[in-house]
């Protein structure tokens, strides 16, 4: 039996990072069609939506997608690797480079495919690292993304959600992976700010523990293939209601892998 050739322009023919937009659209379209939507109607709706949008001012660099998402992994290892913490488990101040533990050595160890100088520059730019005398220390267990890099991180989370939903909707039951949600259709709008304040630290501690489990398994495995594994926690509200009722214009939604990443504005 001959294998059917992939259609021209298919994401199978291009690097995964470069084919990001097509993969997002393909997975979203398949989810909607499997749910009963018409492909022809979806095509018309998407053309109408895109025709009302202006061209982006900044060009899209898909090769940066995983880079920005992986940067906080350096901070996570700094808080957990025995070589980089003191007897109390506190990250030790590091010289930029030199013999023994250094910021360059840590960056090279965690992200071996990236230039250490580029990694350090990015972490300084995101305020994930600061200078303390002649050495460097992390500012916390998370990284606060700027608006531009935060969008890139959000795109990777979006693609991950689409992959999981499509896999669970159209795949076999035995191959399904975690996808759970708690929803309340009658939540009081006035209680939203307090709920989000309470949710954030709970999510931070949960994800820090999950991140630690992933790191331990990462370090314990001696060989075999590797993949990117992500666990995300996010909240969503019905559009418009909360913002208009609370007068919170300009309030940014906050989401991410706390303990590795926290997507928000400058601290």
Coordinates of C-alpha atoms in Angstrom, one line a residue:
X1 CA 0.0 0.0 0.0
X2 CA 1.5 3.3 -1.0
X3 CA 1.7 6.0 1.6
X4 CA -0.3 9.1 0.7
X5 CA 2.0 12.1 0.1
X6 CA 1.5 15.1 2.3
X7 CA -0.2 18.0 0.6
X8 CA 1.8 21.0 -0.6
X9 CA 2.4 23.4 2.3
X10 CA 1.6 20.7 4.9
X11 CA 3.3 21.2 8.3
X12 CA 4.9 17.7 7.9
X13 CA 7.2 19.2 5.3
X14 CA 8.6 22.0 7.4
X15 CA 10.4 22.4 10.7
X16 CA 7.9 22.3 13.6
X17 CA 8.7 25.9 14.8
X18 CA 8.3 27.4 11.3
X19 CA 5.0 25.6 10.7
X20 CA 3.6 26.9 14.0
X21 CA 0.7 28.9 12.6
X22 CA -0.4 26.2 10.2
X23 CA -0.3 23.6 12.9
X24 CA -2.5 25.8 15.1
X25 CA -5.0 26.4 12.4
X26 CA -5.0 22.7 11.3
X27 CA -5.6 21.5 14.8
X28 CA -8.3 24.1 15.6
X29 CA -10.1 23.3 12.3
X30 CA -10.1 19.6 13.0
X31 CA -11.4 20.1 16.5
X32 CA -14.3 22.3 15.2
X33 CA -15.1 20.0 12.3
X34 CA -15.1 16.9 14.6
X35 CA -17.5 18.9 16.7
X36 CA -19.9 19.4 13.8
X37 CA -18.8 22.6 12.1
X38 CA -18.8 23.0 8.4
X39 CA -15.2 23.4 6.8
X40 CA -16.6 25.7 4.1
X41 CA -18.3 27.9 6.7
X42 CA -15.2 28.0 8.8
X43 CA -13.1 29.1 5.8
X44 CA -15.6 31.9 5.1
X45 CA -15.6 33.0 8.7
X46 CA -11.8 33.0 8.9
X47 CA -11.5 35.1 5.7
X48 CA -13.9 37.6 7.2
X49 CA -12.0 37.8 10.5
X50 CA -8.6 38.2 8.8
X51 CA -9.9 40.8 6.3
X52 CA -10.8 43.1 9.3
X53 CA -7.3 42.9 10.8
X54 CA -4.3 45.1 10.0
X55 CA -0.9 43.7 9.1
X56 CA 1.4 43.1 12.0
X57 CA 3.9 45.8 12.7
X58 CA 6.6 43.4 13.9
X59 CA 7.6 40.4 11.8
X60 CA 7.0 36.9 13.3
X61 CA 10.1 34.9 14.1
X62 CA 8.9 31.3 14.8
X63 CA 12.4 30.2 15.7
X64 CA 12.1 32.2 19.0
X65 CA 9.0 30.3 20.1
X66 CA 10.8 27.6 22.1
X67 CA 13.7 29.8 23.1
X68 CA 11.6 32.2 25.2
X69 CA 9.6 29.4 26.7
X70 CA 12.7 27.5 27.8
X71 CA 14.6 30.5 29.4
X72 CA 12.9 30.0 32.9
X73 CA 14.3 26.5 33.0
X74 CA 17.6 28.0 33.8
X75 CA 16.1 29.8 36.9
X76 CA 14.4 26.5 37.9
X77 CA 17.7 24.6 37.9
X78 CA 19.4 27.4 39.8
X79 CA 16.9 26.8 42.6
X80 CA 17.3 23.1 42.7
X81 CA 20.6 21.8 41.3
X82 CA 22.9 20.8 44.3
X83 CA 25.8 22.5 42.6
X84 CA 24.0 25.9 42.5
X85 CA 22.4 26.1 46.0
X86 CA 23.8 26.4 49.5
X87 CA 23.2 24.2 52.5
X88 CA 19.8 25.8 53.1
X89 CA 18.7 25.3 49.5
X90 CA 19.1 29.0 48.5
X91 CA 20.6 29.8 45.1
X92 CA 24.2 30.8 45.4
X93 CA 25.5 34.0 43.7
X94 CA 27.3 33.2 40.6
X95 CA 30.1 34.8 38.6
X96 CA 29.4 35.4 35.0
X97 CA 32.0 32.8 34.0
X98 CA 35.1 31.0 35.2
X99 CA 36.1 27.7 36.9
X100 CA 33.4 26.0 38.9
X101 CA 29.8 27.0 39.0
X102 CA 29.0 30.1 36.9
X103 CA 26.1 31.7 35.1
X104 CA 27.5 30.8 31.7
X105 CA 28.1 27.2 32.9
X106 CA 24.5 26.9 34.2
X107 CA 23.1 28.3 30.9
X108 CA 25.3 25.9 28.9
X109 CA 24.2 23.0 31.0
X110 CA 20.4 23.7 30.9
X111 CA 20.2 25.0 27.3
X112 CA 23.2 23.5 25.5
X113 CA 22.0 24.6 22.0
X114 CA 22.0 28.3 23.0
X115 CA 24.8 30.8 23.4
X116 CA 25.3 31.4 27.1
X117 CA 25.8 35.2 26.5
X118 CA 22.5 35.4 24.7
X119 CA 20.7 33.5 27.5
X120 CA 22.2 35.7 30.2
X121 CA 21.3 38.9 28.3
X122 CA 17.7 37.7 27.9
X123 CA 17.4 36.8 31.6
X124 CA 18.7 40.3 32.6
X125 CA 16.3 41.9 30.1
X126 CA 13.4 39.9 31.7
X127 CA 14.5 40.8 35.2
X128 CA 14.9 37.1 36.0
X129 CA 18.5 37.8 37.1
X130 CA 20.2 40.8 38.7
X131 CA 23.8 41.8 39.6
X132 CA 24.8 41.6 43.2
X133 CA 28.3 43.1 43.4
X134 CA 30.4 41.2 41.0
X135 CA 28.1 38.2 40.9
X136 CA 24.6 37.4 39.7
X137 CA 21.5 36.2 41.6
X138 CA 18.0 35.2 40.5
X139 CA 15.3 37.6 41.4
X140 CA 12.8 34.8 42.3
X141 CA 11.6 31.4 41.2
X142 CA 9.7 32.8 38.2
X143 CA 10.4 35.0 35.2
X144 CA 8.2 38.0 34.3
X145 CA 7.8 38.3 30.6
X146 CA 7.5 41.6 28.8
X147 CA 4.5 42.1 26.5
X148 CA 6.3 41.0 23.3
X149 CA 8.0 37.9 24.7
X150 CA 4.9 37.1 26.7
X151 CA 2.9 36.8 23.6
X152 CA 5.4 34.3 22.2
X153 CA 5.2 32.2 25.4
X154 CA 1.4 32.3 25.3
X155 CA 1.4 31.0 21.7
X156 CA 3.4 27.9 22.8
X157 CA 0.8 27.3 25.6
X158 CA -2.0 27.8 23.1
X159 CA -0.5 25.2 20.7
X160 CA -0.1 22.8 23.6
X161 CA -3.7 23.2 24.5
X162 CA -4.8 22.5 21.0
X163 CA -2.6 19.4 20.7
X164 CA -4.1 18.0 23.9
X165 CA -7.7 18.8 23.0
X166 CA -7.4 17.3 19.5
X167 CA -5.7 14.2 20.9
X168 CA -8.4 13.6 23.5
X169 CA -11.3 14.4 21.2
X170 CA -10.2 12.4 18.1
X171 CA -7.8 9.8 19.5
X172 CA -8.3 6.6 21.4
X173 CA -9.4 6.6 25.0
X174 CA -6.2 4.8 26.1
X175 CA -4.1 7.5 24.5
X176 CA -5.8 10.5 26.2
X177 CA -3.7 12.8 28.5
X178 CA -4.7 15.1 31.3
X179 CA -7.4 17.7 30.4
X180 CA -9.5 18.8 33.4
X181 CA -11.4 22.0 34.2
X182 CA -13.6 23.4 37.0
X183 CA -16.3 25.7 35.7
X184 CA -19.0 27.7 37.5
X185 CA -21.8 29.3 35.3
X186 CA -23.1 31.6 38.1
X187 CA -20.0 33.2 39.7
X188 CA -20.4 36.7 41.2
X189 CA -18.5 39.3 39.2
X190 CA -17.7 41.2 42.4
X191 CA -15.8 38.2 43.8
X192 CA -13.5 37.8 40.8
X193 CA -10.6 39.9 42.1
X194 CA -10.4 38.1 45.4
X195 CA -10.7 34.7 43.7
X196 CA -7.8 35.5 41.3
X197 CA -5.7 36.7 44.2
X198 CA -6.3 33.4 46.0
X199 CA -5.8 31.3 42.9
X200 CA -2.4 32.6 42.0
X201 CA -0.4 31.4 45.0
X202 CA -2.1 28.0 44.9
X203 CA -1.2 27.6 41.3
X204 CA 2.4 28.8 42.0
X205 CA 3.0 26.1 44.6
X206 CA 1.3 23.4 42.6
X207 CA 3.3 24.1 39.5
X208 CA 6.6 24.5 41.4
X209 CA 6.1 21.0 42.7
X210 CA 5.2 19.6 39.3
X211 CA 8.3 21.4 37.8
X212 CA 10.5 19.8 40.4
X213 CA 9.1 16.4 39.6
X214 CA 9.9 17.0 35.9
X215 CA 13.4 18.2 36.7
X216 CA 14.2 15.2 38.8
X217 CA 13.1 12.8 36.0
X218 CA 15.0 14.9 33.5
X219 CA 18.2 14.5 35.5
X220 CA 17.7 10.8 36.4
X221 CA 17.3 9.6 32.8
X222 CA 20.6 8.6 31.3
X223 CA 19.5 8.2 27.7
X224 CA 16.7 7.7 25.2
X225 CA 14.6 10.3 23.3
X226 CA 13.6 13.6 24.9
X227 CA 10.5 15.7 24.4
X228 CA 9.1 19.0 25.7
X229 CA 6.5 18.4 28.4
X230 CA 4.3 21.2 29.7
X231 CA 1.7 21.6 32.5
X232 CA -0.3 24.8 32.4
X233 CA -2.8 26.3 34.8
X234 CA -5.0 29.2 33.6
X235 CA -8.3 30.8 34.5
X236 CA -10.7 32.3 32.0
X237 CA -13.8 34.6 32.3
X238 CA -16.7 35.2 30.0
X239 CA -15.6 38.0 27.7
X240 CA -16.4 41.6 28.7
X241 CA -18.5 41.0 31.8
X242 CA -15.8 41.0 34.4
X243 CA -13.8 43.8 32.9
X244 CA -16.7 46.2 32.3
X245 CA -18.3 45.6 35.7
X246 CA -15.1 46.0 37.7
X247 CA -13.8 48.9 35.7
X248 CA -10.5 47.1 35.4
X249 CA -9.5 48.5 31.9
X250 CA -6.0 47.5 31.1
X251 CA -5.8 44.7 33.6
X252 CA -3.7 42.0 32.2
X253 CA -4.6 38.3 32.4
X254 CA -2.0 36.3 34.1
X255 CA -1.1 32.7 33.3
X256 CA 1.9 30.5 32.9
X257 CA 4.0 27.8 34.5
X258 CA 4.7 29.3 37.9
X259 CA 8.0 28.2 39.2
X260 CA 9.3 28.2 35.7
X261 CA 7.4 31.1 34.2
X262 CA 4.9 33.8 35.1
X263 CA 3.6 35.7 32.2
X264 CA 2.9 39.3 33.1
X265 CA 4.3 42.8 32.8
X266 CA 7.4 44.1 34.4
X267 CA 7.6 43.4 38.2

